[in-house]
Amino acid sequence: MSLYTLVLDYHGGTYISQFRATGPVEAVAAWCKELEDNQLLGEPSSDVARGILEDAVENRLVEVEDLLGVWCAATTTSGALALLNVIQTLDPT
């Protein structure tokens, strides 16, 4: 399993998490589950989680041009853009 760093920019805040997963989509799925279960963004948490997961799975994660091991997914909720960057991360252990 690889280590992934997930960076969410949403409504003026930046939220950073890490997950071990077999791939970037699985890391996004784990992040979405945690976001929804713990309501980390308050009321919009479930909408952001569903929208990001739908974009990552149905539309596929978008590889960031000219970078290796970096993807993004996005959704809008309540008129605000939620942009999730997924970065395959070197494991320090």
PDB file of N, CA and C in Angstrom:
ATOM      1  N   MET A   1       0.849  -1.185   0.000  1.00  0.00           N
ATOM      2  CA  MET A   1       0.000   0.000   0.000  1.00  0.00           C
ATOM      3  C   MET A   1       0.891   1.244   0.000  1.00  0.00           C
ATOM      4  N   SER A   2       0.423   2.228  -0.710  1.00  0.00           N
ATOM      5  CA  SER A   2       1.158   3.496  -0.814  1.00  0.00           C
ATOM      6  C   SER A   2       0.554   4.525   0.131  1.00  0.00           C
ATOM      7  N   LEU A   3       1.336   5.533   0.427  1.00  0.00           N
ATOM      8  CA  LEU A   3       0.881   6.647   1.247  1.00  0.00           C
ATOM      9  C   LEU A   3       0.460   7.781   0.320  1.00  0.00           C
ATOM     10  N   TYR A   4      -0.706   8.353   0.608  1.00  0.00           N
ATOM     11  CA  TYR A   4      -1.233   9.467  -0.180  1.00  0.00           C
ATOM     12  C   TYR A   4      -1.533  10.638   0.743  1.00  0.00           C
ATOM     13  N   THR A   5      -1.157  11.820   0.308  1.00  0.00           N
ATOM     14  CA  THR A   5      -1.501  13.053   1.011  1.00  0.00           C
ATOM     15  C   THR A   5      -2.631  13.707   0.236  1.00  0.00           C
ATOM     16  N   LEU A   6      -3.698  14.057   0.953  1.00  0.00           N
ATOM     17  CA  LEU A   6      -4.867  14.672   0.330  1.00  0.00           C
ATOM     18  C   LEU A   6      -5.006  16.088   0.872  1.00  0.00           C
ATOM     19  N   VAL A   7      -5.092  17.043  -0.039  1.00  0.00           N
ATOM     20  CA  VAL A   7      -5.174  18.453   0.323  1.00  0.00           C
ATOM     21  C   VAL A   7      -6.476  19.009  -0.250  1.00  0.00           C
ATOM     22  N   LEU A   8      -7.371  19.402   0.633  1.00  0.00           N
ATOM     23  CA  LEU A   8      -8.650  19.973   0.223  1.00  0.00           C
ATOM     24  C   LEU A   8      -8.629  21.474   0.418  1.00  0.00           C
ATOM     25  N   ASP A   9      -8.967  22.206  -0.642  1.00  0.00           N
ATOM     26  CA  ASP A   9      -9.198  23.646  -0.545  1.00  0.00           C
ATOM     27  C   ASP A   9     -10.699  23.846  -0.637  1.00  0.00           C
ATOM     28  N   TYR A  10     -11.275  24.408   0.429  1.00  0.00           N
ATOM     29  CA  TYR A  10     -12.729  24.589   0.456  1.00  0.00           C
ATOM     30  C   TYR A  10     -13.098  25.781   1.321  1.00  0.00           C
ATOM     31  N   HIS A  11     -13.853  26.667   0.767  1.00  0.00           N
ATOM     32  CA  HIS A  11     -14.465  27.784   1.486  1.00  0.00           C
ATOM     33  C   HIS A  11     -13.450  28.559   2.329  1.00  0.00           C
ATOM     34  N   GLY A  12     -12.275  28.826   1.734  1.00  0.00           N
ATOM     35  CA  GLY A  12     -11.252  29.620   2.413  1.00  0.00           C
ATOM     36  C   GLY A  12     -10.342  28.833   3.340  1.00  0.00           C
ATOM     37  N   GLY A  13     -10.558  27.529   3.458  1.00  0.00           N
ATOM     38  CA  GLY A  13      -9.714  26.716   4.336  1.00  0.00           C
ATOM     39  C   GLY A  13      -8.959  25.662   3.554  1.00  0.00           C
ATOM     40  N   THR A  14      -7.860  25.215   4.124  1.00  0.00           N
ATOM     41  CA  THR A  14      -7.070  24.133   3.550  1.00  0.00           C
ATOM     42  C   THR A  14      -7.003  23.020   4.580  1.00  0.00           C
ATOM     43  N   TYR A  15      -7.348  21.812   4.167  1.00  0.00           N
ATOM     44  CA  TYR A  15      -7.431  20.653   5.057  1.00  0.00           C
ATOM     45  C   TYR A  15      -6.532  19.561   4.496  1.00  0.00           C
ATOM     46  N   ILE A  16      -5.628  19.047   5.319  1.00  0.00           N
ATOM     47  CA  ILE A  16      -4.642  18.077   4.860  1.00  0.00           C
ATOM     48  C   ILE A  16      -4.767  16.783   5.658  1.00  0.00           C
ATOM     49  N   SER A  17      -4.788  15.651   4.945  1.00  0.00           N
ATOM     50  CA  SER A  17      -4.880  14.327   5.575  1.00  0.00           C
ATOM     51  C   SER A  17      -3.975  13.370   4.822  1.00  0.00           C
ATOM     52  N   GLN A  18      -3.652  12.256   5.462  1.00  0.00           N
ATOM     53  CA  GLN A  18      -2.907  11.197   4.794  1.00  0.00           C
ATOM     54  C   GLN A  18      -3.591   9.866   5.008  1.00  0.00           C
ATOM     55  N   PHE A  19      -3.529   9.019   3.963  1.00  0.00           N
ATOM     56  CA  PHE A  19      -4.118   7.681   4.016  1.00  0.00           C
ATOM     57  C   PHE A  19      -3.204   6.713   3.296  1.00  0.00           C
ATOM     58  N   ARG A  20      -3.167   5.496   3.784  1.00  0.00           N
ATOM     59  CA  ARG A  20      -2.520   4.398   3.070  1.00  0.00           C
ATOM     60  C   ARG A  20      -3.618   3.702   2.266  1.00  0.00           C
ATOM     61  N   ALA A  21      -3.315   3.457   0.998  1.00  0.00           N
ATOM     62  CA  ALA A  21      -4.307   2.833   0.123  1.00  0.00           C
ATOM     63  C   ALA A  21      -3.605   2.142  -1.031  1.00  0.00           C
ATOM     64  N   THR A  22      -4.351   1.283  -1.719  1.00  0.00           N
ATOM     65  CA  THR A  22      -3.797   0.567  -2.864  1.00  0.00           C
ATOM     66  C   THR A  22      -3.698   1.438  -4.110  1.00  0.00           C
ATOM     67  N   GLY A  23      -4.394   2.556  -4.120  1.00  0.00           N
ATOM     68  CA  GLY A  23      -4.355   3.470  -5.248  1.00  0.00           C
ATOM     69  C   GLY A  23      -4.958   4.808  -4.869  1.00  0.00           C
ATOM     70  N   PRO A  24      -4.845   5.793  -5.744  1.00  0.00           N
ATOM     71  CA  PRO A  24      -5.354   7.127  -5.418  1.00  0.00           C
ATOM     72  C   PRO A  24      -6.873   7.180  -5.253  1.00  0.00           C
ATOM     73  N   VAL A  25      -7.608   6.422  -6.036  1.00  0.00           N
ATOM     74  CA  VAL A  25      -9.073   6.426  -5.899  1.00  0.00           C
ATOM     75  C   VAL A  25      -9.474   5.831  -4.551  1.00  0.00           C
ATOM     76  N   GLU A  26      -8.769   4.790  -4.123  1.00  0.00           N
ATOM     77  CA  GLU A  26      -9.068   4.186  -2.820  1.00  0.00           C
ATOM     78  C   GLU A  26      -8.723   5.154  -1.684  1.00  0.00           C
ATOM     79  N   ALA A  27      -7.673   5.951  -1.860  1.00  0.00           N
ATOM     80  CA  ALA A  27      -7.335   6.973  -0.862  1.00  0.00           C
ATOM     81  C   ALA A  27      -8.443   8.026  -0.788  1.00  0.00           C
ATOM     82  N   VAL A  28      -8.963   8.420  -1.945  1.00  0.00           N
ATOM     83  CA  VAL A  28     -10.068   9.388  -1.974  1.00  0.00           C
ATOM     84  C   VAL A  28     -11.301   8.797  -1.287  1.00  0.00           C
ATOM     85  N   ALA A  29     -11.585   7.534  -1.544  1.00  0.00           N
ATOM     86  CA  ALA A  29     -12.746   6.881  -0.914  1.00  0.00           C
ATOM     87  C   ALA A  29     -12.597   6.864   0.608  1.00  0.00           C
ATOM     88  N   ALA A  30     -11.397   6.558   1.106  1.00  0.00           N
ATOM     89  CA  ALA A  30     -11.156   6.548   2.556  1.00  0.00           C
ATOM     90  C   ALA A  30     -11.313   7.955   3.127  1.00  0.00           C
ATOM     91  N   TRP A  31     -10.810   8.951   2.405  1.00  0.00           N
ATOM     92  CA  TRP A  31     -10.923  10.337   2.849  1.00  0.00           C
ATOM     93  C   TRP A  31     -12.385  10.771   2.902  1.00  0.00           C
ATOM     94  N   CYS A  32     -13.147  10.428   1.869  1.00  0.00           N
ATOM     95  CA  CYS A  32     -14.567  10.790   1.824  1.00  0.00           C
ATOM     96  C   CYS A  32     -15.342  10.149   2.973  1.00  0.00           C
ATOM     97  N   LYS A  33     -15.018   8.896   3.271  1.00  0.00           N
ATOM     98  CA  LYS A  33     -15.696   8.217   4.384  1.00  0.00           C
ATOM     99  C   LYS A  33     -15.402   8.928   5.700  1.00  0.00           C
ATOM    100  N   GLU A  34     -14.133   9.284   5.938  1.00  0.00           N
ATOM    101  CA  GLU A  34     -13.774   9.991   7.171  1.00  0.00           C
ATOM    102  C   GLU A  34     -14.449  11.361   7.230  1.00  0.00           C
ATOM    103  N   LEU A  35     -14.453  12.070   6.107  1.00  0.00           N
ATOM    104  CA  LEU A  35     -15.085  13.384   6.051  1.00  0.00           C
ATOM    105  C   LEU A  35     -16.557  13.293   6.414  1.00  0.00           C
ATOM    106  N   GLU A  36     -17.243  12.315   5.826  1.00  0.00           N
ATOM    107  CA  GLU A  36     -18.673  12.159   6.078  1.00  0.00           C
ATOM    108  C   GLU A  36     -18.948  11.652   7.493  1.00  0.00           C
ATOM    109  N   ASP A  37     -18.200  10.649   7.933  1.00  0.00           N
ATOM    110  CA  ASP A  37     -18.417  10.077   9.272  1.00  0.00           C
ATOM    111  C   ASP A  37     -18.172  11.091  10.383  1.00  0.00           C
ATOM    112  N   ASN A  38     -17.128  11.912  10.228  1.00  0.00           N
ATOM    113  CA  ASN A  38     -16.746  12.841  11.298  1.00  0.00           C
ATOM    114  C   ASN A  38     -17.229  14.268  11.071  1.00  0.00           C
ATOM    115  N   GLN A  39     -17.905  14.509   9.936  1.00  0.00           N
ATOM    116  CA  GLN A  39     -18.436  15.837   9.618  1.00  0.00           C
ATOM    117  C   GLN A  39     -17.373  16.920   9.831  1.00  0.00           C
ATOM    118  N   LEU A  40     -16.203  16.688   9.238  1.00  0.00           N
ATOM    119  CA  LEU A  40     -15.055  17.561   9.447  1.00  0.00           C
ATOM    120  C   LEU A  40     -15.254  18.988   8.940  1.00  0.00           C
ATOM    121  N   LEU A  41     -16.173  19.180   8.002  1.00  0.00           N
ATOM    122  CA  LEU A  41     -16.449  20.525   7.486  1.00  0.00           C
ATOM    123  C   LEU A  41     -17.774  21.073   8.011  1.00  0.00           C
ATOM    124  N   GLY A  42     -18.341  20.388   8.990  1.00  0.00           N
ATOM    125  CA  GLY A  42     -19.651  20.778   9.464  1.00  0.00           C
ATOM    126  C   GLY A  42     -20.728  20.311   8.504  1.00  0.00           C
ATOM    127  N   GLU A  43     -21.779  21.092   8.382  1.00  0.00           N
ATOM    128  CA  GLU A  43     -22.947  20.709   7.585  1.00  0.00           C
ATOM    129  C   GLU A  43     -22.647  20.302   6.137  1.00  0.00           C
ATOM    130  N   PRO A  44     -21.719  20.982   5.427  1.00  0.00           N
ATOM    131  CA  PRO A  44     -21.495  20.588   4.027  1.00  0.00           C
ATOM    132  C   PRO A  44     -20.653  19.325   3.843  1.00  0.00           C
ATOM    133  N   SER A  45     -20.199  18.707   4.915  1.00  0.00           N
ATOM    134  CA  SER A  45     -19.300  17.544   4.812  1.00  0.00           C
ATOM    135  C   SER A  45     -19.844  16.442   3.921  1.00  0.00           C
ATOM    136  N   SER A  46     -21.076  16.050   4.115  1.00  0.00           N
ATOM    137  CA  SER A  46     -21.647  14.948   3.339  1.00  0.00           C
ATOM    138  C   SER A  46     -21.754  15.296   1.862  1.00  0.00           C
ATOM    139  N   ASP A  47     -22.163  16.518   1.543  1.00  0.00           N
ATOM    140  CA  ASP A  47     -22.270  16.935   0.144  1.00  0.00           C
ATOM    141  C   ASP A  47     -20.906  16.974  -0.529  1.00  0.00           C
ATOM    142  N   VAL A  48     -19.903  17.488   0.179  1.00  0.00           N
ATOM    143  CA  VAL A  48     -18.548  17.537  -0.375  1.00  0.00           C
ATOM    144  C   VAL A  48     -18.032  16.119  -0.595  1.00  0.00           C
ATOM    145  N   ALA A  49     -18.208  15.240   0.389  1.00  0.00           N
ATOM    146  CA  ALA A  49     -17.729  13.859   0.275  1.00  0.00           C
ATOM    147  C   ALA A  49     -18.381  13.150  -0.911  1.00  0.00           C
ATOM    148  N   ARG A  50     -19.689  13.266  -1.036  1.00  0.00           N
ATOM    149  CA  ARG A  50     -20.389  12.604  -2.143  1.00  0.00           C
ATOM    150  C   ARG A  50     -19.949  13.164  -3.491  1.00  0.00           C
ATOM    151  N   GLY A  51     -19.833  14.482  -3.581  1.00  0.00           N
ATOM    152  CA  GLY A  51     -19.449  15.114  -4.836  1.00  0.00           C
ATOM    153  C   GLY A  51     -18.034  14.769  -5.265  1.00  0.00           C
ATOM    154  N   ILE A  52     -17.106  14.785  -4.327  1.00  0.00           N
ATOM    155  CA  ILE A  52     -15.709  14.447  -4.632  1.00  0.00           C
ATOM    156  C   ILE A  52     -15.610  12.985  -5.043  1.00  0.00           C
ATOM    157  N   LEU A  53     -16.268  12.098  -4.311  1.00  0.00           N
ATOM    158  CA  LEU A  53     -16.204  10.677  -4.639  1.00  0.00           C
ATOM    159  C   LEU A  53     -16.810  10.417  -6.016  1.00  0.00           C
ATOM    160  N   GLU A  54     -17.927  11.051  -6.302  1.00  0.00           N
ATOM    161  CA  GLU A  54     -18.551  10.894  -7.617  1.00  0.00           C
ATOM    162  C   GLU A  54     -17.606  11.360  -8.718  1.00  0.00           C
ATOM    163  N   ASP A  55     -16.961  12.500  -8.528  1.00  0.00           N
ATOM    164  CA  ASP A  55     -16.041  13.016  -9.537  1.00  0.00           C
ATOM    165  C   ASP A  55     -14.839  12.081  -9.691  1.00  0.00           C
ATOM    166  N   ALA A  56     -14.290  11.602  -8.588  1.00  0.00           N
ATOM    167  CA  ALA A  56     -13.097  10.746  -8.636  1.00  0.00           C
ATOM    168  C   ALA A  56     -13.384   9.396  -9.275  1.00  0.00           C
ATOM    169  N   VAL A  57     -14.576   8.857  -9.044  1.00  0.00           N
ATOM    170  CA  VAL A  57     -14.906   7.527  -9.553  1.00  0.00           C
ATOM    171  C   VAL A  57     -15.536   7.607 -10.940  1.00  0.00           C
ATOM    172  N   GLU A  58     -16.575   8.407 -11.098  1.00  0.00           N
ATOM    173  CA  GLU A  58     -17.295   8.459 -12.370  1.00  0.00           C
ATOM    174  C   GLU A  58     -16.519   9.193 -13.460  1.00  0.00           C
ATOM    175  N   ASN A  59     -15.894  10.291 -13.100  1.00  0.00           N
ATOM    176  CA  ASN A  59     -15.162  11.077 -14.096  1.00  0.00           C
ATOM    177  C   ASN A  59     -13.678  10.766 -14.094  1.00  0.00           C
ATOM    178  N   ARG A  60     -13.241   9.944 -13.175  1.00  0.00           N
ATOM    179  CA  ARG A  60     -11.852   9.562 -12.968  1.00  0.00           C
ATOM    180  C   ARG A  60     -11.052  10.729 -12.425  1.00  0.00           C
ATOM    181  N   LEU A  61     -10.125  10.401 -11.571  1.00  0.00           N
ATOM    182  CA  LEU A  61      -9.218  11.431 -11.077  1.00  0.00           C
ATOM    183  C   LEU A  61      -8.453  12.015 -12.258  1.00  0.00           C
ATOM    184  N   VAL A  62      -8.258  13.301 -12.237  1.00  0.00           N
ATOM    185  CA  VAL A  62      -7.550  13.982 -13.310  1.00  0.00           C
ATOM    186  C   VAL A  62      -6.074  14.083 -12.917  1.00  0.00           C
ATOM    187  N   GLU A  63      -5.209  13.579 -13.794  1.00  0.00           N
ATOM    188  CA  GLU A  63      -3.776  13.720 -13.539  1.00  0.00           C
ATOM    189  C   GLU A  63      -3.395  15.179 -13.753  1.00  0.00           C
ATOM    190  N   VAL A  64      -2.625  15.722 -12.818  1.00  0.00           N
ATOM    191  CA  VAL A  64      -2.179  17.102 -12.948  1.00  0.00           C
ATOM    192  C   VAL A  64      -1.044  17.132 -13.972  1.00  0.00           C
ATOM    193  N   GLU A  65      -1.220  17.962 -14.977  1.00  0.00           N
ATOM    194  CA  GLU A  65      -0.288  18.032 -16.099  1.00  0.00           C
ATOM    195  C   GLU A  65       1.133  18.351 -15.636  1.00  0.00           C
ATOM    196  N   ASP A  66       2.092  17.646 -16.217  1.00  0.00           N
ATOM    197  CA  ASP A  66       3.527  17.832 -15.971  1.00  0.00           C
ATOM    198  C   ASP A  66       3.990  17.392 -14.581  1.00  0.00           C
ATOM    199  N   LEU A  67       3.137  16.712 -13.831  1.00  0.00           N
ATOM    200  CA  LEU A  67       3.524  16.196 -12.514  1.00  0.00           C
ATOM    201  C   LEU A  67       3.292  14.693 -12.473  1.00  0.00           C
ATOM    202  N   LEU A  68       4.107  13.986 -11.725  1.00  0.00           N
ATOM    203  CA  LEU A  68       3.953  12.552 -11.549  1.00  0.00           C
ATOM    204  C   LEU A  68       3.341  12.268 -10.190  1.00  0.00           C
ATOM    205  N   GLY A  69       2.363  11.372 -10.150  1.00  0.00           N
ATOM    206  CA  GLY A  69       1.766  10.968  -8.886  1.00  0.00           C
ATOM    207  C   GLY A  69       0.919  12.042  -8.227  1.00  0.00           C
ATOM    208  N   VAL A  70       0.299  12.897  -9.035  1.00  0.00           N
ATOM    209  CA  VAL A  70      -0.559  13.965  -8.504  1.00  0.00           C
ATOM    210  C   VAL A  70      -1.852  13.994  -9.318  1.00  0.00           C
ATOM    211  N   TRP A  71      -2.974  13.974  -8.618  1.00  0.00           N
ATOM    212  CA  TRP A  71      -4.290  13.972  -9.248  1.00  0.00           C
ATOM    213  C   TRP A  71      -5.172  14.996  -8.553  1.00  0.00           C
ATOM    214  N   CYS A  72      -6.306  15.313  -9.175  1.00  0.00           N
ATOM    215  CA  CYS A  72      -7.274  16.185  -8.516  1.00  0.00           C
ATOM    216  C   CYS A  72      -8.694  15.761  -8.854  1.00  0.00           C
ATOM    217  N   ALA A  73      -9.599  16.173  -7.981  1.00  0.00           N
ATOM    218  CA  ALA A  73     -11.033  15.982  -8.153  1.00  0.00           C
ATOM    219  C   ALA A  73     -11.701  17.224  -7.575  1.00  0.00           C
ATOM    220  N   ALA A  74     -12.902  17.517  -8.033  1.00  0.00           N
ATOM    221  CA  ALA A  74     -13.579  18.724  -7.566  1.00  0.00           C
ATOM    222  C   ALA A  74     -15.086  18.532  -7.550  1.00  0.00           C
ATOM    223  N   THR A  75     -15.732  19.380  -6.761  1.00  0.00           N
ATOM    224  CA  THR A  75     -17.190  19.446  -6.729  1.00  0.00           C
ATOM    225  C   THR A  75     -17.573  20.840  -6.244  1.00  0.00           C
ATOM    226  N   THR A  76     -18.811  21.204  -6.442  1.00  0.00           N
ATOM    227  CA  THR A  76     -19.324  22.447  -5.864  1.00  0.00           C
ATOM    228  C   THR A  76     -20.474  22.100  -4.943  1.00  0.00           C
ATOM    229  N   THR A  77     -20.552  22.816  -3.857  1.00  0.00           N
ATOM    230  CA  THR A  77     -21.657  22.668  -2.926  1.00  0.00           C
ATOM    231  C   THR A  77     -21.920  24.014  -2.273  1.00  0.00           C
ATOM    232  N   SER A  78     -23.161  24.367  -2.162  1.00  0.00           N
ATOM    233  CA  SER A  78     -23.560  25.666  -1.598  1.00  0.00           C
ATOM    234  C   SER A  78     -22.834  26.815  -2.286  1.00  0.00           C
ATOM    235  N   GLY A  79     -22.597  26.669  -3.584  1.00  0.00           N
ATOM    236  CA  GLY A  79     -21.959  27.731  -4.349  1.00  0.00           C
ATOM    237  C   GLY A  79     -20.457  27.835  -4.159  1.00  0.00           C
ATOM    238  N   ALA A  80     -19.846  26.916  -3.411  1.00  0.00           N
ATOM    239  CA  ALA A  80     -18.409  26.972  -3.170  1.00  0.00           C
ATOM    240  C   ALA A  80     -17.721  25.781  -3.826  1.00  0.00           C
ATOM    241  N   LEU A  81     -16.548  26.021  -4.374  1.00  0.00           N
ATOM    242  CA  LEU A  81     -15.752  24.975  -5.006  1.00  0.00           C
ATOM    243  C   LEU A  81     -14.972  24.209  -3.941  1.00  0.00           C
ATOM    244  N   ALA A  82     -15.006  22.892  -4.022  1.00  0.00           N
ATOM    245  CA  ALA A  82     -14.175  22.031  -3.184  1.00  0.00           C
ATOM    246  C   ALA A  82     -13.200  21.338  -4.124  1.00  0.00           C
ATOM    247  N   LEU A  83     -11.912  21.643  -3.993  1.00  0.00           N
ATOM    248  CA  LEU A  83     -10.881  21.082  -4.854  1.00  0.00           C
ATOM    249  C   LEU A  83      -9.980  20.190  -4.009  1.00  0.00           C
ATOM    250  N   LEU A  84      -9.921  18.914  -4.384  1.00  0.00           N
ATOM    251  CA  LEU A  84      -9.104  17.943  -3.659  1.00  0.00           C
ATOM    252  C   LEU A  84      -7.913  17.554  -4.524  1.00  0.00           C
ATOM    253  N   ASN A  85      -6.707  17.755  -3.987  1.00  0.00           N
ATOM    254  CA  ASN A  85      -5.491  17.301  -4.645  1.00  0.00           C
ATOM    255  C   ASN A  85      -5.008  16.054  -3.930  1.00  0.00           C
ATOM    256  N   VAL A  86      -4.622  15.047  -4.699  1.00  0.00           N
ATOM    257  CA  VAL A  86      -4.156  13.777  -4.177  1.00  0.00           C
ATOM    258  C   VAL A  86      -2.708  13.599  -4.622  1.00  0.00           C
ATOM    259  N   ILE A  87      -1.806  13.385  -3.659  1.00  0.00           N
ATOM    260  CA  ILE A  87      -0.381  13.331  -3.963  1.00  0.00           C
ATOM    261  C   ILE A  87       0.189  12.023  -3.418  1.00  0.00           C
ATOM    262  N   GLN A  88       0.740  11.204  -4.309  1.00  0.00           N
ATOM    263  CA  GLN A  88       1.415   9.999  -3.841  1.00  0.00           C
ATOM    264  C   GLN A  88       2.675  10.458  -3.110  1.00  0.00           C
ATOM    265  N   THR A  89       2.832   9.985  -1.879  1.00  0.00           N
ATOM    266  CA  THR A  89       3.825  10.528  -0.974  1.00  0.00           C
ATOM    267  C   THR A  89       4.866   9.491  -0.610  1.00  0.00           C
ATOM    268  N   LEU A  90       6.126   9.894  -0.543  1.00  0.00           N
ATOM    269  CA  LEU A  90       7.185   9.004  -0.108  1.00  0.00           C
ATOM    270  C   LEU A  90       6.983   8.687   1.367  1.00  0.00           C
ATOM    271  N   ASP A  91       6.979   7.421   1.684  1.00  0.00           N
ATOM    272  CA  ASP A  91       6.788   6.985   3.071  1.00  0.00           C
ATOM    273  C   ASP A  91       8.106   7.102   3.815  1.00  0.00           C
ATOM    274  N   PRO A  92       8.166   7.900   4.888  1.00  0.00           N
ATOM    275  CA  PRO A  92       9.430   8.109   5.600  1.00  0.00           C
ATOM    276  C   PRO A  92       9.895   6.908   6.420  1.00  0.00           C
ATOM    277  N   THR A  93       9.053   5.890   6.578  1.00  0.00           N
ATOM    278  CA  THR A  93       9.463   4.750   7.400  1.00  0.00           C
ATOM    279  C   THR A  93      10.116   3.666   6.599  1.00  0.00           C
TER     280      THR A  93
END
